XYZ file of C-alpha atoms in Angstrom:
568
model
C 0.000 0.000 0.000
C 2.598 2.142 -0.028
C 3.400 5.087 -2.894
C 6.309 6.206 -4.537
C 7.406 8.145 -6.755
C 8.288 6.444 -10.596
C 9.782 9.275 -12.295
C 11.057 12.776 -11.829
C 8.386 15.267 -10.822
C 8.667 18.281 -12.588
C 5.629 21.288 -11.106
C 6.190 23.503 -14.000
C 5.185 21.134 -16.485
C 2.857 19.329 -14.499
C 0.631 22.239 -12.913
C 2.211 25.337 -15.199
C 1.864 28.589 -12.653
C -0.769 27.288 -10.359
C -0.030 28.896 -7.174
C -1.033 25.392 -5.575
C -0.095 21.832 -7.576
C -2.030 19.191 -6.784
C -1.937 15.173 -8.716
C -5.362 13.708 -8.137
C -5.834 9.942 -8.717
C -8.020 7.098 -7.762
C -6.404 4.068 -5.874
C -8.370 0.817 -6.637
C -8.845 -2.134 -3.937
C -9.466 -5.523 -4.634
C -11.344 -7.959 -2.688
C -13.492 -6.278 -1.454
C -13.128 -3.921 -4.651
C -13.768 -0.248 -3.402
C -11.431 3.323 -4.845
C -9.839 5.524 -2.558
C -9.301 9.338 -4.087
C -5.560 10.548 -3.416
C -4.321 13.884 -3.524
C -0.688 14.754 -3.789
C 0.851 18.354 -3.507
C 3.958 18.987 -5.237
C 6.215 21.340 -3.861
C 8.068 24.299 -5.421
C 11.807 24.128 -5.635
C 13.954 26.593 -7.375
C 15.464 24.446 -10.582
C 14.207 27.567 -12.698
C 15.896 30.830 -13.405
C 14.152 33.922 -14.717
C 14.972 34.707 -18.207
C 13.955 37.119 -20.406
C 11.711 36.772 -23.425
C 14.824 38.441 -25.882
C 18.750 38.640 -25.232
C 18.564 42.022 -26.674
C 16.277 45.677 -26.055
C 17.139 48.582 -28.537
C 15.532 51.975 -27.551
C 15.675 55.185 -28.946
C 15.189 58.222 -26.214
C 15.317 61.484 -27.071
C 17.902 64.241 -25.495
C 15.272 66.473 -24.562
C 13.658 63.094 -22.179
C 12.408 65.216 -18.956
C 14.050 63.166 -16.282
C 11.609 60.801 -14.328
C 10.479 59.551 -17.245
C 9.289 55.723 -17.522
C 10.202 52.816 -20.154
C 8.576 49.905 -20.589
C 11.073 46.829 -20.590
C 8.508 44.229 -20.665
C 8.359 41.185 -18.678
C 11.141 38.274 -17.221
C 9.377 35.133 -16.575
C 9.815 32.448 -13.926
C 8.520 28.968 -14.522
C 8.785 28.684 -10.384
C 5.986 30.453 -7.725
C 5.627 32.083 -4.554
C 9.436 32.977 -3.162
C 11.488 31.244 -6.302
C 9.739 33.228 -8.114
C 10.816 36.636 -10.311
C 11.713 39.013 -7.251
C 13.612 41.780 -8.651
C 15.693 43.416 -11.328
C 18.896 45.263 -11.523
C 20.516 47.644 -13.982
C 24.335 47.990 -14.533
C 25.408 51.051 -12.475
C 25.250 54.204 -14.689
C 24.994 57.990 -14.728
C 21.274 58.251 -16.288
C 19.311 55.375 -15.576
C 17.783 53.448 -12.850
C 15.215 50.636 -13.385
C 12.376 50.247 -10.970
C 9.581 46.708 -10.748
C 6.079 47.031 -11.323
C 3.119 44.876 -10.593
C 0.347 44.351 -13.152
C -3.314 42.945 -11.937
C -2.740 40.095 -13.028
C 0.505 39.411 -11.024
C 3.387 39.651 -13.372
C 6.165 41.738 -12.519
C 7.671 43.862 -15.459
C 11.045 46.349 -15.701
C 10.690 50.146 -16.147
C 13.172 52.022 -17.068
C 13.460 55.389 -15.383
C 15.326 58.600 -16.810
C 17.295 59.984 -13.527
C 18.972 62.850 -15.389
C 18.915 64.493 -18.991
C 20.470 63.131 -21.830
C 23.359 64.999 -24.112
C 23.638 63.343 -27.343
C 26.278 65.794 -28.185
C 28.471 64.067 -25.118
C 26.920 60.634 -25.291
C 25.091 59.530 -28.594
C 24.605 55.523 -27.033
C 24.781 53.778 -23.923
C 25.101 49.356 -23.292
C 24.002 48.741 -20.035
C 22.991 45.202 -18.371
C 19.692 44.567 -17.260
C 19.562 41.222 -14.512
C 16.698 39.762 -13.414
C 16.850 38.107 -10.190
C 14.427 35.034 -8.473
C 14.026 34.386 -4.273
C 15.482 31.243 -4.209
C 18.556 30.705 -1.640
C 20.937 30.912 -3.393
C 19.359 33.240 -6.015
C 18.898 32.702 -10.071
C 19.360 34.916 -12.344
C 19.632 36.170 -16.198
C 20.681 39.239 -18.139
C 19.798 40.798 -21.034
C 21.792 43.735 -22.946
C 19.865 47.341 -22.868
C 21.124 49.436 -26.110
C 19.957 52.847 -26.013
C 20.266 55.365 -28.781
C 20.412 58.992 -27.671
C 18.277 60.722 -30.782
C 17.249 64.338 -31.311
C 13.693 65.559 -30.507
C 10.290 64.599 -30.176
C 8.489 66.355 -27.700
C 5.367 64.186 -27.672
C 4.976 60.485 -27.003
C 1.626 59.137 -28.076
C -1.052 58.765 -25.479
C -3.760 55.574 -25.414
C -7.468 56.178 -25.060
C -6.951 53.650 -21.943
C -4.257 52.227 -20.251
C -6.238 49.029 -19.665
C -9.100 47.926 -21.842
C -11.630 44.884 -21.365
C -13.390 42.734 -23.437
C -14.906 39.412 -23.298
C -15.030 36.941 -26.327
C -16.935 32.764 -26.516
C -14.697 30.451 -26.688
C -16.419 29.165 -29.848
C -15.259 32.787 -31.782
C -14.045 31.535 -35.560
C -11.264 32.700 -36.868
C -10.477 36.434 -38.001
C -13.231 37.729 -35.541
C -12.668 41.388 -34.384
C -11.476 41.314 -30.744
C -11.917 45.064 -30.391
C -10.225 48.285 -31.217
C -7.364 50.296 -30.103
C -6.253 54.053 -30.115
C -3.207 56.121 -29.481
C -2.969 59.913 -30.276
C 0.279 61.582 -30.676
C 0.019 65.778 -30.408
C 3.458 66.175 -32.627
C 3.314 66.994 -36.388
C 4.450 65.003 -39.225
C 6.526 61.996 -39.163
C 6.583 62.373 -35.204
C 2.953 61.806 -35.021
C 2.350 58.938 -37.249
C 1.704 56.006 -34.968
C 1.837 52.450 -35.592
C 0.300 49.709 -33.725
C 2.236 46.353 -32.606
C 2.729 43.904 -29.721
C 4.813 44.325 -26.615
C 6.560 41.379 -24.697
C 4.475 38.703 -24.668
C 4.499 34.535 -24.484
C 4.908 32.718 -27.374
C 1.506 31.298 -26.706
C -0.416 34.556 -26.878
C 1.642 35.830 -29.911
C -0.054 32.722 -31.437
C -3.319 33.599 -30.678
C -3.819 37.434 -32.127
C -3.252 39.875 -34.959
C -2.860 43.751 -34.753
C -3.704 46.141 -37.955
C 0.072 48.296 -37.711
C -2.075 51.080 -39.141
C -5.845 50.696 -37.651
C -4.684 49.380 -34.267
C -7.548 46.632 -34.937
C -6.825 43.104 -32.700
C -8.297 40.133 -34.267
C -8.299 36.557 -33.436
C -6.162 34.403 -35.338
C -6.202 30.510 -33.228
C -9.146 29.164 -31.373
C -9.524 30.088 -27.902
C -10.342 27.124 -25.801
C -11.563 27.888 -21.762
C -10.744 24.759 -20.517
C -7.298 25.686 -21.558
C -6.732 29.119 -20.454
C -9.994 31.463 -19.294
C -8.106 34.994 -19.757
C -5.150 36.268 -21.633
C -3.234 39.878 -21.452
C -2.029 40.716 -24.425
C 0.590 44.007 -24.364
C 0.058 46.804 -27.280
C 1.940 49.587 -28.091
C 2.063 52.531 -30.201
C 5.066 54.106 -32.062
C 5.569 57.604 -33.378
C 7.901 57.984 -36.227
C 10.361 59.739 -33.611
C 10.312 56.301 -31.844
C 8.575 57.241 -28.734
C 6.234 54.527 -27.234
C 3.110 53.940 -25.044
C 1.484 50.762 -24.506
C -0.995 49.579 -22.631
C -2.838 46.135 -21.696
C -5.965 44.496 -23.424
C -7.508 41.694 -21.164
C -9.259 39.174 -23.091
C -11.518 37.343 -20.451
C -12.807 33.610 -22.281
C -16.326 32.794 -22.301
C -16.992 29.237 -21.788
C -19.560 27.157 -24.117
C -20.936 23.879 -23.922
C -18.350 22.052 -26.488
C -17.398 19.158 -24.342
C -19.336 16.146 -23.743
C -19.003 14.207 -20.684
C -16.633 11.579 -21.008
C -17.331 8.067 -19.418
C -14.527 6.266 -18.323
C -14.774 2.599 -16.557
C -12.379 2.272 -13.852
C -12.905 -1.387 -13.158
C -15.214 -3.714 -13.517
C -15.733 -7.452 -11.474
C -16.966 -9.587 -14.403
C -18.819 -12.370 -14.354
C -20.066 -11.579 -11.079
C -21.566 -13.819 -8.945
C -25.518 -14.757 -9.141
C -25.126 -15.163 -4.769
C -23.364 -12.222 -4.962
C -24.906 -10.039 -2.023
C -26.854 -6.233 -1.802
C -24.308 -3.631 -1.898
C -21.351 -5.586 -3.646
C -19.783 -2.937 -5.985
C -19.404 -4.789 -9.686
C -17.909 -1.633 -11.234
C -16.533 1.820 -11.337
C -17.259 4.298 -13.447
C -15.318 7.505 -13.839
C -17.543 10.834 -15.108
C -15.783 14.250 -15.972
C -17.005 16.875 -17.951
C -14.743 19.669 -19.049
C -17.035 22.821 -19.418
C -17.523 25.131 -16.077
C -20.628 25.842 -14.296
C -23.678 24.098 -15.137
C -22.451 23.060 -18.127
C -20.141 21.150 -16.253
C -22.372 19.019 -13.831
C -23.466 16.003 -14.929
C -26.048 13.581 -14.251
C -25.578 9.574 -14.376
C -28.168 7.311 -14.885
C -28.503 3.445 -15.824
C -30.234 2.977 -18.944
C -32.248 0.114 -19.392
C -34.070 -2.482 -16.771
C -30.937 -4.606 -14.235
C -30.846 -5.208 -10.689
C -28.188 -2.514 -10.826
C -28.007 1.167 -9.835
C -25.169 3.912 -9.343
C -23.891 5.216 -5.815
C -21.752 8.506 -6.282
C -18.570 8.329 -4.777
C -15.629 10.618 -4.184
C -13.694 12.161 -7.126
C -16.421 12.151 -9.502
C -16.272 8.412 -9.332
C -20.118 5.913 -9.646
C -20.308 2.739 -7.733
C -22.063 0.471 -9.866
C -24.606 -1.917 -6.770
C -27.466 -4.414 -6.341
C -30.897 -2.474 -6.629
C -32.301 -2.539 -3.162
C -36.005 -3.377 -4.602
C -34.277 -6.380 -6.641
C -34.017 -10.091 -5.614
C -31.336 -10.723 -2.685
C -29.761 -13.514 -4.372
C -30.504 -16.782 -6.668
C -28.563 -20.172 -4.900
C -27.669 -22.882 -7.489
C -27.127 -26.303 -6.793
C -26.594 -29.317 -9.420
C -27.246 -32.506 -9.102
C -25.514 -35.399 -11.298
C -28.470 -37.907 -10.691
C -31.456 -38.098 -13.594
C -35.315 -38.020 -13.576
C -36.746 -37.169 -9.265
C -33.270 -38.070 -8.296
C -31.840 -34.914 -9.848
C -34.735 -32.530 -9.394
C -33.560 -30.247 -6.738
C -35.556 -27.869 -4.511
C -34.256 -25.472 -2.137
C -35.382 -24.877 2.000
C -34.419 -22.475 4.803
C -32.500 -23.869 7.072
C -31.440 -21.396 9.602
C -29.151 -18.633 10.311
C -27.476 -15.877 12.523
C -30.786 -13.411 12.248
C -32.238 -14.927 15.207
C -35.668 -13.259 14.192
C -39.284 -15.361 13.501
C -39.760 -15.412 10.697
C -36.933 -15.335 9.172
C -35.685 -11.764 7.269
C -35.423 -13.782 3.773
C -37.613 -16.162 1.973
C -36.336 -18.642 -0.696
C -38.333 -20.022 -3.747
C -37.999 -24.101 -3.263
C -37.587 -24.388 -7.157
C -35.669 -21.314 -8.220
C -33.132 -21.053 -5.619
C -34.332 -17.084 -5.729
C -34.000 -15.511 -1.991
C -36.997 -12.449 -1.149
C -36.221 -10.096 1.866
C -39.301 -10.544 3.817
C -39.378 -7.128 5.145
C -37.441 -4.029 5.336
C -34.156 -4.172 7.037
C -33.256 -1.962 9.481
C -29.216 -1.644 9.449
C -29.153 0.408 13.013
C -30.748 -3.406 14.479
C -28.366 -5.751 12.046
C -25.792 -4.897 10.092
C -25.712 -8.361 8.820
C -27.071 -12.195 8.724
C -26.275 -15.281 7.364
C -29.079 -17.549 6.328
C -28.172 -21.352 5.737
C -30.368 -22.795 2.289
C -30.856 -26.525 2.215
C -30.375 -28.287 -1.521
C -32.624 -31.403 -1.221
C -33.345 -34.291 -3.965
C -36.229 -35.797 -5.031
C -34.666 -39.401 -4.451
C -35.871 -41.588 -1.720
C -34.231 -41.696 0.224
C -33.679 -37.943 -0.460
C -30.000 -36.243 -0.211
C -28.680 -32.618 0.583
C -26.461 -30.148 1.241
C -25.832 -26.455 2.710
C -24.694 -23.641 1.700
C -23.971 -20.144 3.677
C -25.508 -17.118 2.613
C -24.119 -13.725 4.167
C -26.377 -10.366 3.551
C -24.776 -7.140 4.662
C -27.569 -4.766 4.835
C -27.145 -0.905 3.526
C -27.295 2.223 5.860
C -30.118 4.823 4.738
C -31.049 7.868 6.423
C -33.886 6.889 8.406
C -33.084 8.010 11.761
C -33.396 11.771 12.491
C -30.787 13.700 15.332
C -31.443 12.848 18.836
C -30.992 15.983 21.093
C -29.476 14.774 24.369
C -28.975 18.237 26.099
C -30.370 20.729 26.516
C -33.275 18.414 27.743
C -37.087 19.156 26.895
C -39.077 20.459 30.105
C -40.899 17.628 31.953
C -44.366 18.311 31.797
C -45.344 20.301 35.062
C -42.240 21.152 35.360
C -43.076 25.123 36.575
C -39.240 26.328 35.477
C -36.934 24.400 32.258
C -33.392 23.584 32.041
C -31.393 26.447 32.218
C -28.192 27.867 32.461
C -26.602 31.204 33.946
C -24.539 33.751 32.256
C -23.161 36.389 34.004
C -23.059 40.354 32.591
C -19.362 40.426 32.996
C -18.479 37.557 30.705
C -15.801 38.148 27.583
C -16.678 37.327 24.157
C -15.911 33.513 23.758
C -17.785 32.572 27.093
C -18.984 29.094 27.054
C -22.714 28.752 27.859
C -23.735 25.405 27.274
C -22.881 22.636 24.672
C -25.637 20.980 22.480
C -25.479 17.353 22.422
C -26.960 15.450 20.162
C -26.429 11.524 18.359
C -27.611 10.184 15.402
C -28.597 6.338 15.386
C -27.199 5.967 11.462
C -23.523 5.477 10.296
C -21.129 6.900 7.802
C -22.167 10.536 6.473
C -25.823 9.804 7.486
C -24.228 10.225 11.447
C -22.141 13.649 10.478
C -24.117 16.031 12.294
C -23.567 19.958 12.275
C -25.305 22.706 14.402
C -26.845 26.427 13.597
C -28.697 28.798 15.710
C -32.110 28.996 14.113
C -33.985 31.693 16.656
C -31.836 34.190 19.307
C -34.164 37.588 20.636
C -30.473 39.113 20.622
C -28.806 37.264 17.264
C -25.621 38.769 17.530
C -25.253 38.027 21.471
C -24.649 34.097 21.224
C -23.160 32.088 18.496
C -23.291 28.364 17.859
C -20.234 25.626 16.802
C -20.974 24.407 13.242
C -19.116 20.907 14.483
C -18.845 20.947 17.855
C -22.575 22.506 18.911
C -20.782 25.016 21.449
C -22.935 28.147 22.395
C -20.511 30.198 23.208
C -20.889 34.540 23.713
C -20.140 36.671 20.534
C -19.954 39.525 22.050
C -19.827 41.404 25.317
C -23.081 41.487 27.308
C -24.641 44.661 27.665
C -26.752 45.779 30.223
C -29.657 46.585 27.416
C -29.705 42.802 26.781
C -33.016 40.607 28.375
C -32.328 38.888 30.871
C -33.793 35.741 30.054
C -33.078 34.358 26.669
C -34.246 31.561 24.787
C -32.045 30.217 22.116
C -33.361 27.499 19.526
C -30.181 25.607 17.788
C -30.948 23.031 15.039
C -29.251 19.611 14.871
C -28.955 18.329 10.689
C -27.517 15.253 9.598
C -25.476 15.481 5.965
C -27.658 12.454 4.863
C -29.722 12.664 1.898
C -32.314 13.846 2.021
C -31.272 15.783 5.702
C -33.308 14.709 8.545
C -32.827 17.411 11.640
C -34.238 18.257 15.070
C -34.388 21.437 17.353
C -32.820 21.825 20.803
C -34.264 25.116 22.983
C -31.953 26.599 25.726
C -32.809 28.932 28.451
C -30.289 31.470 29.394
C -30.269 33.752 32.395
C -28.101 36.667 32.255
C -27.220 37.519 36.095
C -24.171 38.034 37.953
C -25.278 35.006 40.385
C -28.269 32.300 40.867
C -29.847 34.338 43.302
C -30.017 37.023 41.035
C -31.450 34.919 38.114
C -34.184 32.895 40.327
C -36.450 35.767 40.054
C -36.629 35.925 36.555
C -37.191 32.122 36.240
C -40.922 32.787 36.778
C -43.016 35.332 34.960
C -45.695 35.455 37.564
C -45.772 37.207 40.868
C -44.485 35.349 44.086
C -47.409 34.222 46.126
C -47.318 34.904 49.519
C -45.881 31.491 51.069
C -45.764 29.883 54.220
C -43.225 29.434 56.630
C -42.834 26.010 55.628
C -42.407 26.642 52.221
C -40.114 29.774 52.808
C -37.715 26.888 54.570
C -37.948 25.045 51.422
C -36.583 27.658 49.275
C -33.928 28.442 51.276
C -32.917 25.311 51.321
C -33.016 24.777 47.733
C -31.122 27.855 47.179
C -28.206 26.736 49.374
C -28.004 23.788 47.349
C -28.165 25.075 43.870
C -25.444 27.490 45.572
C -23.144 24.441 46.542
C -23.048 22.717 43.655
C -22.670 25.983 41.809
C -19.391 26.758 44.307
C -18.469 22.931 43.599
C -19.061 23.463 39.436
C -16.545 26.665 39.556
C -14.277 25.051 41.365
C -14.168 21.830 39.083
């Protein structure tokens, strides 16, 4: 039962940038046959370096460049995530230039080169300066790429987008050559300077693939098929150049619409064939794997057996069917064979006994079929299982036979609703219920009382979880979805009642959900004697001496055990 590990894991190919890498499989066991679903995260290490998309970036600034000014470098990338990741970059030490990270939405990190001080081209007509990108591994990766900037003469105005960021949304199913949208740069210079043309920034291979820009129009149409199950949104980088070779750019996200082009695909797991004909309720024959790659509610799917078998489908974990005996259907059908001819060979079939230690017995059995009835409804919180011994007799005189064993493990079903064990309902009479004191001085956290309920089923039928349903204050108590504590949400205030009546509900995760209702009294004083009095709506009646004695006595109790309670 143990795993290993068969080849070399590598997370980059296997999960790509996921943030979290997970391998999901199903783990079959034979005899009894069942499937486990595993789940195995693969850790990040830093085997990657950052590297840039080219070796080489040629840009031409001009002299008159007001200092502080920004350009766009583009982006390194990192095949590794969270701390290997892309941390940093660094530029070669120089007079002019300094280059600062940025952060896009969508998590990538790009370079920006920033002008500290102007330019001469008269002094300086070039510069060469190395640009390193740096991950967070221990040690550190990095990569370099050469920065060649041409000092030219000027151009006052850089064109400006409409929008540094535009939006649109496009269906998977979009042919080929459809117009993703529009987009437009103005440049206020004359002449050459302002004539713009449209292109891509740094981008991935992949998304280079995927789109077309019009160098004049600044039109973006699609040129692959999109696919959702693939990738769900792309950024694809623009930019506009004048003819003095200033640049802006900006980002258009492309979010993918998802249709309904995949079918669900079947896939059987195992299968136990031929399977037994005394094979019992509940043994699993096969498993069947259902996925279905669309999103949303184009992605659930709904199994069904077609056609009429003593079969039907349990979900499982994972996506996964279990393929069982139809609990309307015939138990079982014994078979016995007898080598004789004519009466001698003519076998019938009788109840012998068994384990169920019930009259009459839970199962009938058809003398000349062999075919065994359930006689009633089981009940699997009385017996999980029975064994029932058939007798094969002969028609021979004098006649012969033989036993067999028949075991029935009988199904849980969600037939037994919660069972509140505390708080307990008021007797009937009873003048005052169950309740419990809280003083005003208690913290937020303060443990009340605990709900305590069972549930006679097993499995997920017997998972039970608890909500407050009714509270006259509902932001004064709160309830433990697992472990039914009512514990104080807040500080008590003198404007809150003093008596309280809380309802929590007790729900099972069975299907469909049976529940019940527990009701808790609460009395918010400082001690019991304060919180007798408000026990009882009506007035005190005037009382004998007798009875006075009784009371006192009573409250010297309830004030023992309280003294004994705190100390405990």
């Amino acid at each position: 039962g143990n795993l290993y590990v068969s080849e070399r894991l590598d997370r980059e190919e296997m999960c790509s940038e996921a943030p979290i890498c997970f391998v999901s499989f199903e783990v079959l066991v034979h005899n009894p046959l069942n499937v486990f679903h595993v789940e195995v995260a693969i850790q990040d290490v830093n085997d990657n370096a950052p590297h840039f998309l080219r070796d080489n970036f040629h840009l031409e600034i001009n002299e008159f460049t007001s200092p502080g000014t920004r350009f766009y470098l583009g982006t390194a990338e990192d095949a590794d995530v969270g701390s290997n990741s892309l941390q940093g970059y660094e530029l070669e030490a120089n007079r002019y230039f300094q280059v600062e990270m940025k952060e896009s939405e969508d998590g990538s990190k790009f370079a920006e080169l920033v002008l500290r001080r102007a330019l001469d081209r008269e002094s300086e007509q070039s510069l060469r300066l190395v640009l390193t990108a740096l991950d967070g591994g221990d040690p550190p990766r990095s990569s370099t790429a050469q920065l060649y900037i041409n000092v030219t003469d000027a151009n006052d105005n850089a064109p400006v987008f409409a929008q540094d960021r535009y939006r649109v949304s496009l269906r998977e199913d979009a042919p080929r050559g459809s117009m993703v949208m529009n987009v437009s740069a103005t440049d206020a210079d004359a002449g050459i300077n302002a004539r713009i043309t449209y292109g891509f920034g740094e981008m991935s291979a992949k998304v280079l693939r995927k789109f077309l820009v019009d160098a004049e129009s600044g039109t973006i149409t699609l040129q692959e098929a999109l696919d959702f199950e693939d990738t769900r949104s792309l950024s694809v980088a623009v930019e506009a150049r004048d003819g003095g070779g200033l640049v802006a750019h900006c980002k258009v996200e492309v979010e993918v619409l998802d249709v309904n082009d995949n079918a669900p695909e079947v896939m059987l797991t195992s299968v136990s064939s031929p399977v037994p004909e005394d094979a019992p309720i509940g043994t699993v024959v096969a498993l069947v794997k259902v996925r279905d790659r669309d999103s949303g509610e184009d992605g659930q799917v709904r199994c069904e057996l077609a056609g009429d078998s003593p079969l039907s489908l349990v979900a499982s974990s994972g996506g996964s069917y279990k393929v069982n005996n139809a609990a309307a259907a015939p138990v079982l059908r014994v078979l016995a064979r007898d080598a004789d001819a004519g009466a001698n060979g003519r076998v019938s079939y009788w109840l012998e006994g068994g384990s169920a230690g019930t009259a009459p017995p839970p199962v009938s059995v058809e003398s000349r079929s062999g075919a065994l009835y359930a006689q009633r409804s089981f009940d699997y919180e009385q017996c999980r299982e029975f064994t029932v011994a058939i007798r094969a007799q002969d028609g021979g005189v004098p006649s012969r036979s033989s036993t067999a064993t028949v075991r029935i493990f009988v199904l849980d079903r969600n037939d037994n609703a919660p069972r509140v064990l505390w708080p307990t309902a008021a007797e009937a009479g009873a003048e005052t219920p169950p309740f419990e004191v809280v003083p005003r001085s208690a913290e937020v956290g303060y443990l009340v009382a605990k709900v305590v309920a069972v549930d006679a089923d097993a499995g997920r039928n017997a998972w039970l979880s608890y909500e407050l349903l009714q509270a006259p204050e509902p932001a004064l108590f709160r309830l433990g979805l697992h472990s039914g504590e009512v514990r104080t949400a807040r500080a008590v205030s003198e404007r809150d009642a003093a008596k309280q009546r809380l309802v929590a509900l007790v729900k099972d995760h069975g299907q469909p959900a049976l529940s019940a209702t527990a009701t808790l009294h609460v009395v918010l004083a400082e001690s019991l004697q304060e919180a007798l009095p408000e026990l009882s709506e009506r007035p005190p009646p005037v009382d004998s001496p007798a009875e006075l004695q009784f009371y006192l006595v009573l409250a010297l109790a309830l004030l023992s055990a309280l003294f004994l309670l705190s100390l405990l």
